[in-house]
Amino acid sequence: MLLLTDPNFQELLSIPVLCADVAKSPKQYEKYWVVEIVHYKERSLVGHEFMILGVFDCGTNRPLIRLRAERRPSRRKPDERKKSESPPWWSDHMISPSDDTISRLQKTFKADSYDHLATLNLGSPSLGKLSFFAACKIFEQVEDHSWYYTLFRRQCYWFCTTFLKRVEFKTGVSKIPGRDSKRQGTPGYGYILGGRLKVLKEDKVEKDIQKRNISQKDKAKQREDDDREKMKTMMLDALQRSEQERVAELEITRQTVQSLLITTQARQEADVLALRSTFSQIVAQPCPT
């Protein structure tokens, strides 16, 4: 919460940690809305890309809160891989867990020192385009899609472009290309190297998202089918147990009634024998003269 409430907060906050906090306490973030997203690129050989989110606090009249979101490789070892996408087949030394972070934009930041790739204007919060809660949900989708970082596949280019594409799909708002949009997804800088090699094409990202969404729908349908089969099995098991209990109760009743019948029959037979014995004794007595 300090990320949005403390202007002096300058730590790099893990995006998964932020998303978990937002999901845990959504009411605390209800008043925050994303009104602008700007896509930038560093002027270096690597050409690192990042986004700046303009967040409006509807509860105050303070200026926009500007947050910098980006992806970098991490040196930590991979945790248990619970994400849906498998890593590429090449050796592990080329792969590392992604380090997706968000932080307050530093006061020394100068936009003119970076290449401007695109801007996504979402308008006033009253339009209800993208709440901060919804933005965190999209960050979760990106993180879940790819937990790892590779130089030519799931790098900072992919992170920014995928997030922006998902925001466009959700809000129906299209981004406006910046003056340096041709350099998006390319390493290198300058007239000779800059923009020559396209590591990541935007249409490929769009197809990647569509493929991912189809896969998610297929998995959701499979889960529904599995749940339906489990429910059917549980119902059949319940019916079978009910029938077994009914049969067991009938058997107990039969045995109880049978024991009662046997006892009554034995008592009747004993009475008949006793009567016969008494009659025999009377017949056997001598008659008086």
PDB file of C-alpha atoms in Angstrom:
ATOM      1  CA  MET A   1       0.000   0.000   0.000  1.00  0.00           C
ATOM      2  CA  LEU A   2       2.981   2.305   0.598  1.00  0.00           C
ATOM      3  CA  LEU A   3       3.621   2.210  -3.142  1.00  0.00           C
ATOM      4  CA  LEU A   4       0.549   4.392  -3.657  1.00  0.00           C
ATOM      5  CA  THR A   5       0.348   6.313  -0.390  1.00  0.00           C
ATOM      6  CA  ASP A   6       3.968   7.269   0.340  1.00  0.00           C
ATOM      7  CA  PRO A   7       5.535   9.711  -2.185  1.00  0.00           C
ATOM      8  CA  ASN A   8       9.002   8.889  -0.800  1.00  0.00           C
ATOM      9  CA  PHE A   9       8.673   5.140  -1.301  1.00  0.00           C
ATOM     10  CA  GLN A  10      11.499   4.207  -3.701  1.00  0.00           C
ATOM     11  CA  GLU A  11      11.864   0.449  -3.262  1.00  0.00           C
ATOM     12  CA  LEU A  12      11.404  -2.007  -6.103  1.00  0.00           C
ATOM     13  CA  LEU A  13       8.277  -3.980  -5.299  1.00  0.00           C
ATOM     14  CA  SER A  14       7.732  -7.421  -6.747  1.00  0.00           C
ATOM     15  CA  ILE A  15       4.648  -7.349  -8.971  1.00  0.00           C
ATOM     16  CA  PRO A  16       3.415 -10.793  -7.761  1.00  0.00           C
ATOM     17  CA  VAL A  17       3.667  -9.519  -4.156  1.00  0.00           C
ATOM     18  CA  LEU A  18       1.703  -6.376  -5.062  1.00  0.00           C
ATOM     19  CA  CYS A  19      -0.979  -8.403  -6.864  1.00  0.00           C
ATOM     20  CA  ALA A  20      -1.339 -10.717  -3.870  1.00  0.00           C
ATOM     21  CA  ASP A  21      -1.808  -7.728  -1.556  1.00  0.00           C
ATOM     22  CA  VAL A  22      -4.395  -6.142  -3.874  1.00  0.00           C
ATOM     23  CA  ALA A  23      -6.313  -9.429  -4.094  1.00  0.00           C
ATOM     24  CA  LYS A  24      -6.215  -9.774  -0.306  1.00  0.00           C
ATOM     25  CA  SER A  25      -7.467  -6.237   0.422  1.00  0.00           C
ATOM     26  CA  PRO A  26      -9.286  -5.025  -2.707  1.00  0.00           C
ATOM     27  CA  LYS A  27     -11.305  -2.323  -0.912  1.00  0.00           C
ATOM     28  CA  GLN A  28      -8.134  -0.429  -0.048  1.00  0.00           C
ATOM     29  CA  TYR A  29      -7.427  -0.014  -3.755  1.00  0.00           C
ATOM     30  CA  GLU A  30     -10.942   0.830  -4.991  1.00  0.00           C
ATOM     31  CA  LYS A  31     -10.211   4.541  -5.326  1.00  0.00           C
ATOM     32  CA  TYR A  32      -7.179   4.076  -7.595  1.00  0.00           C
ATOM     33  CA  TRP A  33      -7.605   4.093 -11.379  1.00  0.00           C
ATOM     34  CA  VAL A  34      -5.069   3.814 -14.199  1.00  0.00           C
ATOM     35  CA  VAL A  35      -5.628   6.715 -16.599  1.00  0.00           C
ATOM     36  CA  GLU A  36      -2.508   6.479 -18.771  1.00  0.00           C
ATOM     37  CA  ILE A  37       0.190   3.999 -19.760  1.00  0.00           C
ATOM     38  CA  VAL A  38       3.332   5.145 -21.576  1.00  0.00           C
ATOM     39  CA  HIS A  39       5.779   2.708 -23.168  1.00  0.00           C
ATOM     40  CA  TYR A  40       9.456   3.747 -23.127  1.00  0.00           C
ATOM     41  CA  LYS A  41      12.787   2.330 -24.273  1.00  0.00           C
ATOM     42  CA  GLU A  42      16.277   2.992 -22.971  1.00  0.00           C
ATOM     43  CA  ARG A  43      18.815   4.326 -25.431  1.00  0.00           C
ATOM     44  CA  SER A  44      21.379   1.567 -25.044  1.00  0.00           C
ATOM     45  CA  LEU A  45      22.624  -1.516 -26.903  1.00  0.00           C
ATOM     46  CA  VAL A  46      20.212  -3.716 -24.961  1.00  0.00           C
ATOM     47  CA  GLY A  47      17.341  -1.278 -25.420  1.00  0.00           C
ATOM     48  CA  HIS A  48      15.561  -2.154 -22.179  1.00  0.00           C
ATOM     49  CA  GLU A  49      11.815  -1.390 -22.331  1.00  0.00           C
ATOM     50  CA  PHE A  50       9.512  -0.396 -19.488  1.00  0.00           C
ATOM     51  CA  MET A  51       6.113   1.191 -18.847  1.00  0.00           C
ATOM     52  CA  ILE A  52       4.986   4.135 -16.774  1.00  0.00           C
ATOM     53  CA  LEU A  53       1.468   3.883 -15.364  1.00  0.00           C
ATOM     54  CA  GLY A  54      -0.342   7.084 -14.428  1.00  0.00           C
ATOM     55  CA  VAL A  55      -2.583   6.262 -11.459  1.00  0.00           C
ATOM     56  CA  PHE A  56      -5.271   8.656 -10.214  1.00  0.00           C
ATOM     57  CA  ASP A  57      -6.395   8.710  -6.580  1.00  0.00           C
ATOM     58  CA  CYS A  58     -10.132   9.469  -6.630  1.00  0.00           C
ATOM     59  CA  GLY A  59     -10.089  10.139  -2.898  1.00  0.00           C
ATOM     60  CA  THR A  60      -7.754  13.147  -3.096  1.00  0.00           C
ATOM     61  CA  ASN A  61      -6.790  15.981  -5.402  1.00  0.00           C
ATOM     62  CA  ARG A  62      -3.139  14.977  -5.515  1.00  0.00           C
ATOM     63  CA  PRO A  63      -1.237  14.784  -8.822  1.00  0.00           C
ATOM     64  CA  LEU A  64      -1.029  11.527 -10.728  1.00  0.00           C
ATOM     65  CA  ILE A  65       0.948   8.751  -9.092  1.00  0.00           C
ATOM     66  CA  ARG A  66       3.465   7.552 -11.678  1.00  0.00           C
ATOM     67  CA  LEU A  67       4.650   3.962 -11.397  1.00  0.00           C
ATOM     68  CA  ARG A  68       7.383   2.260 -13.403  1.00  0.00           C
ATOM     69  CA  ALA A  69       6.741  -1.402 -14.293  1.00  0.00           C
ATOM     70  CA  GLU A  70       9.333  -3.626 -15.972  1.00  0.00           C
ATOM     71  CA  ARG A  71      10.825  -7.089 -16.352  1.00  0.00           C
ATOM     72  CA  ARG A  72      14.445  -8.062 -15.868  1.00  0.00           C
ATOM     73  CA  PRO A  73      16.224 -11.394 -15.467  1.00  0.00           C
ATOM     74  CA  SER A  74      16.796 -12.603 -11.925  1.00  0.00           C
ATOM     75  CA  ARG A  75      19.871 -14.346 -10.525  1.00  0.00           C
ATOM     76  CA  ARG A  76      17.875 -16.419  -8.073  1.00  0.00           C
ATOM     77  CA  LYS A  77      17.317 -20.084  -8.765  1.00  0.00           C
ATOM     78  CA  PRO A  78      13.947 -21.141 -10.162  1.00  0.00           C
ATOM     79  CA  ASP A  79      11.347 -21.940  -7.530  1.00  0.00           C
ATOM     80  CA  GLU A  80       8.913 -24.801  -7.912  1.00  0.00           C
ATOM     81  CA  ARG A  81       7.495 -24.301 -11.383  1.00  0.00           C
ATOM     82  CA  LYS A  82       3.771 -23.915 -10.937  1.00  0.00           C
ATOM     83  CA  LYS A  83       3.164 -21.687 -13.935  1.00  0.00           C
ATOM     84  CA  SER A  84       1.365 -23.023 -16.961  1.00  0.00           C
ATOM     85  CA  GLU A  85       4.006 -22.423 -19.622  1.00  0.00           C
ATOM     86  CA  SER A  86       6.984 -24.783 -19.864  1.00  0.00           C
ATOM     87  CA  PRO A  87      10.443 -23.294 -20.413  1.00  0.00           C
ATOM     88  CA  PRO A  88      12.116 -23.621 -23.822  1.00  0.00           C
ATOM     89  CA  TRP A  89      14.127 -26.718 -24.648  1.00  0.00           C
ATOM     90  CA  TRP A  90      17.563 -25.133 -24.633  1.00  0.00           C
ATOM     91  CA  SER A  91      19.997 -25.335 -21.722  1.00  0.00           C
ATOM     92  CA  ASP A  92      19.121 -23.798 -18.350  1.00  0.00           C
ATOM     93  CA  HIS A  93      22.038 -21.348 -18.303  1.00  0.00           C
ATOM     94  CA  MET A  94      20.137 -19.286 -20.901  1.00  0.00           C
ATOM     95  CA  ILE A  95      17.007 -19.181 -18.742  1.00  0.00           C
ATOM     96  CA  SER A  96      16.337 -17.407 -15.469  1.00  0.00           C
ATOM     97  CA  PRO A  97      13.210 -16.615 -13.460  1.00  0.00           C
ATOM     98  CA  SER A  98      11.709 -13.287 -14.436  1.00  0.00           C
ATOM     99  CA  ASP A  99      12.023 -10.409 -12.009  1.00  0.00           C
ATOM    100  CA  ASP A 100       8.886  -8.328 -12.604  1.00  0.00           C
ATOM    101  CA  THR A 101       8.907  -5.174 -10.476  1.00  0.00           C
ATOM    102  CA  ILE A 102       7.005  -1.925 -10.001  1.00  0.00           C
ATOM    103  CA  SER A 103       8.208   1.236  -8.283  1.00  0.00           C
ATOM    104  CA  ARG A 104       7.555   4.931  -7.887  1.00  0.00           C
ATOM    105  CA  LEU A 105       8.949   6.917 -10.775  1.00  0.00           C
ATOM    106  CA  GLN A 106      12.044   8.775  -9.647  1.00  0.00           C
ATOM    107  CA  LYS A 107      11.860  12.553  -9.583  1.00  0.00           C
ATOM    108  CA  THR A 108      14.992  12.735 -11.760  1.00  0.00           C
ATOM    109  CA  PHE A 109      13.272  10.914 -14.630  1.00  0.00           C
ATOM    110  CA  LYS A 110      13.363  12.827 -17.931  1.00  0.00           C
ATOM    111  CA  ALA A 111      11.161  11.509 -20.727  1.00  0.00           C
ATOM    112  CA  ASP A 112      13.337  13.137 -23.396  1.00  0.00           C
ATOM    113  CA  SER A 113      16.204  10.828 -22.420  1.00  0.00           C
ATOM    114  CA  TYR A 114      14.263   7.770 -23.581  1.00  0.00           C
ATOM    115  CA  ASP A 115      12.605   6.604 -26.785  1.00  0.00           C
ATOM    116  CA  HIS A 116       8.839   7.055 -26.689  1.00  0.00           C
ATOM    117  CA  LEU A 117       7.251   3.920 -28.171  1.00  0.00           C
ATOM    118  CA  ALA A 118       3.543   4.334 -27.437  1.00  0.00           C
ATOM    119  CA  THR A 119       0.899   5.885 -25.199  1.00  0.00           C
ATOM    120  CA  LEU A 120      -2.406   4.406 -24.081  1.00  0.00           C
ATOM    121  CA  ASN A 121      -4.822   7.106 -22.891  1.00  0.00           C
ATOM    122  CA  LEU A 122      -7.595   5.591 -20.777  1.00  0.00           C
ATOM    123  CA  GLY A 123      -9.288   8.852 -19.876  1.00  0.00           C
ATOM    124  CA  SER A 124     -11.003   9.918 -16.681  1.00  0.00           C
ATOM    125  CA  PRO A 125     -11.756   7.336 -13.952  1.00  0.00           C
ATOM    126  CA  SER A 126     -15.434   8.187 -14.489  1.00  0.00           C
ATOM    127  CA  LEU A 127     -15.208   6.248 -17.764  1.00  0.00           C
ATOM    128  CA  GLY A 128     -14.420   3.120 -15.759  1.00  0.00           C
ATOM    129  CA  LYS A 129     -11.815   1.785 -18.200  1.00  0.00           C
ATOM    130  CA  LEU A 130      -9.096   0.289 -15.985  1.00  0.00           C
ATOM    131  CA  SER A 131      -9.065   0.174 -12.195  1.00  0.00           C
ATOM    132  CA  PHE A 132      -5.792  -0.476 -10.412  1.00  0.00           C
ATOM    133  CA  PHE A 133      -7.286  -3.772  -9.269  1.00  0.00           C
ATOM    134  CA  ALA A 134      -7.948  -4.766 -12.909  1.00  0.00           C
ATOM    135  CA  ALA A 135      -4.424  -3.718 -13.914  1.00  0.00           C
ATOM    136  CA  CYS A 136      -3.011  -6.032 -11.247  1.00  0.00           C
ATOM    137  CA  LYS A 137      -5.193  -8.851 -12.600  1.00  0.00           C
ATOM    138  CA  ILE A 138      -3.595  -8.313 -16.019  1.00  0.00           C
ATOM    139  CA  PHE A 139      -0.139  -8.337 -14.441  1.00  0.00           C
ATOM    140  CA  GLU A 140      -1.084 -11.689 -12.896  1.00  0.00           C
ATOM    141  CA  GLN A 141      -2.106 -13.030 -16.311  1.00  0.00           C
ATOM    142  CA  VAL A 142       1.232 -11.965 -17.792  1.00  0.00           C
ATOM    143  CA  GLU A 143       3.171 -13.478 -14.881  1.00  0.00           C
ATOM    144  CA  ASP A 144       1.208 -16.716 -15.060  1.00  0.00           C
ATOM    145  CA  HIS A 145       1.686 -16.898 -18.835  1.00  0.00           C
ATOM    146  CA  SER A 146       5.467 -16.874 -18.515  1.00  0.00           C
ATOM    147  CA  TRP A 147       7.387 -17.165 -15.263  1.00  0.00           C
ATOM    148  CA  TYR A 148      10.814 -17.201 -16.952  1.00  0.00           C
ATOM    149  CA  TYR A 149      13.043 -14.728 -18.781  1.00  0.00           C
ATOM    150  CA  THR A 150      14.979 -15.471 -21.950  1.00  0.00           C
ATOM    151  CA  LEU A 151      16.834 -13.019 -24.118  1.00  0.00           C
ATOM    152  CA  PHE A 152      14.930 -13.862 -27.303  1.00  0.00           C
ATOM    153  CA  ARG A 153      11.535 -14.956 -26.058  1.00  0.00           C
ATOM    154  CA  ARG A 154      10.114 -13.687 -22.755  1.00  0.00           C
ATOM    155  CA  GLN A 155      12.118 -10.552 -22.121  1.00  0.00           C
ATOM    156  CA  CYS A 156      11.191  -6.951 -21.250  1.00  0.00           C
ATOM    157  CA  TYR A 157       9.893  -6.388 -24.812  1.00  0.00           C
ATOM    158  CA  TRP A 158       7.417  -9.238 -24.437  1.00  0.00           C
ATOM    159  CA  PHE A 159       6.380  -8.143 -20.936  1.00  0.00           C
ATOM    160  CA  CYS A 160       5.453  -4.591 -21.941  1.00  0.00           C
ATOM    161  CA  THR A 161       3.836  -5.471 -25.263  1.00  0.00           C
ATOM    162  CA  THR A 162       1.794  -8.313 -23.763  1.00  0.00           C
ATOM    163  CA  PHE A 163       0.536  -6.134 -20.914  1.00  0.00           C
ATOM    164  CA  LEU A 164      -0.460  -3.322 -23.274  1.00  0.00           C
ATOM    165  CA  LYS A 165      -2.196  -5.735 -25.658  1.00  0.00           C
ATOM    166  CA  ARG A 166      -4.219  -7.238 -22.829  1.00  0.00           C
ATOM    167  CA  VAL A 167      -5.212  -3.754 -21.640  1.00  0.00           C
ATOM    168  CA  GLU A 168      -6.327  -2.917 -25.191  1.00  0.00           C
ATOM    169  CA  PHE A 169      -8.399  -6.111 -25.371  1.00  0.00           C
ATOM    170  CA  LYS A 170     -10.042  -5.370 -22.006  1.00  0.00           C
ATOM    171  CA  THR A 171     -10.754  -1.661 -22.444  1.00  0.00           C
ATOM    172  CA  GLY A 172     -11.305  -1.398 -26.190  1.00  0.00           C
ATOM    173  CA  VAL A 173      -8.865   1.533 -26.273  1.00  0.00           C
ATOM    174  CA  SER A 174      -6.021   1.449 -28.803  1.00  0.00           C
ATOM    175  CA  LYS A 175      -2.581   2.801 -28.033  1.00  0.00           C
ATOM    176  CA  ILE A 176      -1.116   5.733 -29.954  1.00  0.00           C
ATOM    177  CA  PRO A 177       2.296   5.022 -31.512  1.00  0.00           C
ATOM    178  CA  GLY A 178       5.089   7.287 -30.260  1.00  0.00           C
ATOM    179  CA  ARG A 179       7.757   9.033 -32.259  1.00  0.00           C
ATOM    180  CA  ASP A 180      10.112   6.034 -31.820  1.00  0.00           C
ATOM    181  CA  SER A 181       7.562   3.250 -32.257  1.00  0.00           C
ATOM    182  CA  LYS A 182       9.655   1.525 -34.947  1.00  0.00           C
ATOM    183  CA  ARG A 183      12.236   0.657 -32.306  1.00  0.00           C
ATOM    184  CA  GLN A 184       9.767  -1.379 -30.253  1.00  0.00           C
ATOM    185  CA  GLY A 185      11.082  -4.883 -29.667  1.00  0.00           C
ATOM    186  CA  THR A 186      14.524  -4.178 -31.132  1.00  0.00           C
ATOM    187  CA  PRO A 187      17.969  -4.125 -29.518  1.00  0.00           C
ATOM    188  CA  GLY A 188      20.677  -1.654 -30.507  1.00  0.00           C
ATOM    189  CA  TYR A 189      20.645   2.100 -30.791  1.00  0.00           C
ATOM    190  CA  GLY A 190      21.480   4.735 -33.360  1.00  0.00           C
ATOM    191  CA  TYR A 191      21.017   4.979 -37.106  1.00  0.00           C
ATOM    192  CA  ILE A 192      23.116   1.886 -37.853  1.00  0.00           C
ATOM    193  CA  LEU A 193      21.895  -0.635 -35.257  1.00  0.00           C
ATOM    194  CA  GLY A 194      18.658   0.825 -33.964  1.00  0.00           C
ATOM    195  CA  GLY A 195      15.548  -0.879 -35.302  1.00  0.00           C
ATOM    196  CA  ARG A 196      17.424  -3.192 -37.677  1.00  0.00           C
ATOM    197  CA  LEU A 197      16.740  -6.462 -35.836  1.00  0.00           C
ATOM    198  CA  LYS A 198      13.174  -7.118 -34.704  1.00  0.00           C
ATOM    199  CA  VAL A 199      13.405  -9.540 -31.795  1.00  0.00           C
ATOM    200  CA  LEU A 200       9.709  -9.344 -31.004  1.00  0.00           C
ATOM    201  CA  LYS A 201       6.962  -8.520 -33.493  1.00  0.00           C
ATOM    202  CA  GLU A 202       3.717  -7.128 -32.149  1.00  0.00           C
ATOM    203  CA  ASP A 203       1.470  -9.372 -34.233  1.00  0.00           C
ATOM    204  CA  LYS A 204       3.300 -12.380 -32.795  1.00  0.00           C
ATOM    205  CA  VAL A 205       2.420 -11.182 -29.296  1.00  0.00           C
ATOM    206  CA  GLU A 206      -1.233 -10.841 -30.297  1.00  0.00           C
ATOM    207  CA  LYS A 207      -1.283 -14.403 -31.664  1.00  0.00           C
ATOM    208  CA  ASP A 208       0.507 -15.556 -28.540  1.00  0.00           C
ATOM    209  CA  ILE A 209      -2.221 -14.048 -26.343  1.00  0.00           C
ATOM    210  CA  GLN A 210      -5.000 -15.520 -28.490  1.00  0.00           C
ATOM    211  CA  LYS A 211      -3.372 -18.945 -28.320  1.00  0.00           C
ATOM    212  CA  ARG A 212      -3.040 -18.566 -24.579  1.00  0.00           C
ATOM    213  CA  ASN A 213      -6.702 -17.573 -24.174  1.00  0.00           C
ATOM    214  CA  ILE A 214      -7.850 -20.550 -26.259  1.00  0.00           C
ATOM    215  CA  SER A 215      -5.676 -22.825 -24.153  1.00  0.00           C
ATOM    216  CA  GLN A 216      -7.168 -21.348 -20.972  1.00  0.00           C
ATOM    217  CA  LYS A 217     -10.705 -21.891 -22.286  1.00  0.00           C
ATOM    218  CA  ASP A 218      -9.863 -25.489 -23.216  1.00  0.00           C
ATOM    219  CA  LYS A 219      -8.439 -26.060 -19.753  1.00  0.00           C
ATOM    220  CA  ALA A 220     -11.486 -24.459 -18.151  1.00  0.00           C
ATOM    221  CA  LYS A 221     -13.782 -26.687 -20.224  1.00  0.00           C
ATOM    222  CA  GLN A 222     -11.707 -29.722 -19.287  1.00  0.00           C
ATOM    223  CA  ARG A 223     -11.992 -28.768 -15.614  1.00  0.00           C
ATOM    224  CA  GLU A 224     -15.765 -28.422 -15.995  1.00  0.00           C
ATOM    225  CA  ASP A 225     -15.953 -31.861 -17.635  1.00  0.00           C
ATOM    226  CA  ASP A 226     -13.766 -33.342 -14.900  1.00  0.00           C
ATOM    227  CA  ASP A 227     -15.903 -31.706 -12.198  1.00  0.00           C
ATOM    228  CA  ARG A 228     -19.047 -33.035 -13.881  1.00  0.00           C
ATOM    229  CA  GLU A 229     -17.602 -36.562 -13.966  1.00  0.00           C
ATOM    230  CA  LYS A 230     -16.544 -36.286 -10.327  1.00  0.00           C
ATOM    231  CA  MET A 231     -20.045 -35.147  -9.393  1.00  0.00           C
ATOM    232  CA  LYS A 232     -21.585 -38.022 -11.336  1.00  0.00           C
ATOM    233  CA  THR A 233     -19.260 -40.498  -9.630  1.00  0.00           C
ATOM    234  CA  MET A 234     -20.066 -39.031  -6.210  1.00  0.00           C
ATOM    235  CA  MET A 235     -23.814 -39.320  -6.907  1.00  0.00           C
ATOM    236  CA  LEU A 236     -23.469 -42.936  -8.032  1.00  0.00           C
ATOM    237  CA  ASP A 237     -21.373 -43.738  -4.968  1.00  0.00           C
ATOM    238  CA  ALA A 238     -23.968 -42.081  -2.732  1.00  0.00           C
ATOM    239  CA  LEU A 239     -26.784 -44.074  -4.365  1.00  0.00           C
ATOM    240  CA  GLN A 240     -24.783 -47.283  -4.017  1.00  0.00           C
ATOM    241  CA  ARG A 241     -24.084 -46.584  -0.332  1.00  0.00           C
ATOM    242  CA  SER A 242     -27.759 -45.778   0.233  1.00  0.00           C
ATOM    243  CA  GLU A 243     -28.803 -49.080  -1.394  1.00  0.00           C
ATOM    244  CA  GLN A 244     -26.250 -51.009   0.645  1.00  0.00           C
ATOM    245  CA  GLU A 245     -27.510 -49.382   3.838  1.00  0.00           C
ATOM    246  CA  ARG A 246     -31.124 -50.209   2.887  1.00  0.00           C
ATOM    247  CA  VAL A 247     -30.239 -53.849   2.229  1.00  0.00           C
ATOM    248  CA  ALA A 248     -28.310 -54.014   5.509  1.00  0.00           C
ATOM    249  CA  GLU A 249     -31.273 -52.596   7.429  1.00  0.00           C
ATOM    250  CA  LEU A 250     -33.630 -55.105   5.782  1.00  0.00           C
ATOM    251  CA  GLU A 251     -31.286 -57.937   6.757  1.00  0.00           C
ATOM    252  CA  ILE A 252     -31.172 -56.744  10.352  1.00  0.00           C
ATOM    253  CA  THR A 253     -35.006 -56.534  10.418  1.00  0.00           C
ATOM    254  CA  ARG A 254     -35.317 -60.007   8.883  1.00  0.00           C
ATOM    255  CA  GLN A 255     -32.953 -61.508  11.412  1.00  0.00           C
ATOM    256  CA  THR A 256     -34.762 -59.783  14.303  1.00  0.00           C
ATOM    257  CA  VAL A 257     -38.193 -60.941  13.114  1.00  0.00           C
ATOM    258  CA  GLN A 258     -36.878 -64.438  12.469  1.00  0.00           C
ATOM    259  CA  SER A 259     -35.471 -64.691  15.978  1.00  0.00           C
ATOM    260  CA  LEU A 260     -38.795 -63.555  17.372  1.00  0.00           C
ATOM    261  CA  LEU A 261     -40.636 -66.142  15.275  1.00  0.00           C
ATOM    262  CA  ILE A 262     -38.264 -68.889  16.397  1.00  0.00           C
ATOM    263  CA  THR A 263     -38.718 -67.925  20.037  1.00  0.00           C
ATOM    264  CA  THR A 264     -42.528 -67.898  19.729  1.00  0.00           C
ATOM    265  CA  GLN A 265     -42.552 -71.237  17.902  1.00  0.00           C
ATOM    266  CA  ALA A 266     -40.281 -72.809  20.500  1.00  0.00           C
ATOM    267  CA  ARG A 267     -42.518 -71.550  23.304  1.00  0.00           C
ATOM    268  CA  GLN A 268     -45.600 -72.991  21.575  1.00  0.00           C
ATOM    269  CA  GLU A 269     -43.880 -76.340  21.085  1.00  0.00           C
ATOM    270  CA  ALA A 270     -42.807 -76.374  24.741  1.00  0.00           C
ATOM    271  CA  ASP A 271     -46.393 -75.691  25.831  1.00  0.00           C
ATOM    272  CA  VAL A 272     -47.671 -78.554  23.654  1.00  0.00           C
ATOM    273  CA  LEU A 273     -45.096 -80.942  25.107  1.00  0.00           C
ATOM    274  CA  ALA A 274     -45.971 -79.886  28.623  1.00  0.00           C
ATOM    275  CA  LEU A 275     -49.670 -80.428  27.937  1.00  0.00           C
ATOM    276  CA  ARG A 276     -49.008 -83.848  26.458  1.00  0.00           C
ATOM    277  CA  SER A 277     -46.880 -84.793  29.439  1.00  0.00           C
ATOM    278  CA  THR A 278     -49.616 -83.761  31.851  1.00  0.00           C
ATOM    279  CA  PHE A 279     -52.243 -85.666  29.877  1.00  0.00           C
ATOM    280  CA  SER A 280     -50.053 -88.762  29.794  1.00  0.00           C
ATOM    281  CA  GLN A 281     -49.599 -88.630  33.547  1.00  0.00           C
ATOM    282  CA  ILE A 282     -53.359 -88.376  34.072  1.00  0.00           C
ATOM    283  CA  VAL A 283     -54.034 -91.315  31.746  1.00  0.00           C
ATOM    284  CA  ALA A 284     -51.365 -93.432  33.408  1.00  0.00           C
ATOM    285  CA  GLN A 285     -52.868 -93.129  36.913  1.00  0.00           C
ATOM    286  CA  PRO A 286     -54.872 -96.273  38.078  1.00  0.00           C
ATOM    287  CA  CYS A 287     -58.605 -95.942  38.296  1.00  0.00           C
ATOM    288  CA  PRO A 288     -60.141 -96.231  41.852  1.00  0.00           C
ATOM    289  CA  THR A 289     -62.222 -99.329  42.532  1.00  0.00           C
TER     290      THR A 289
END
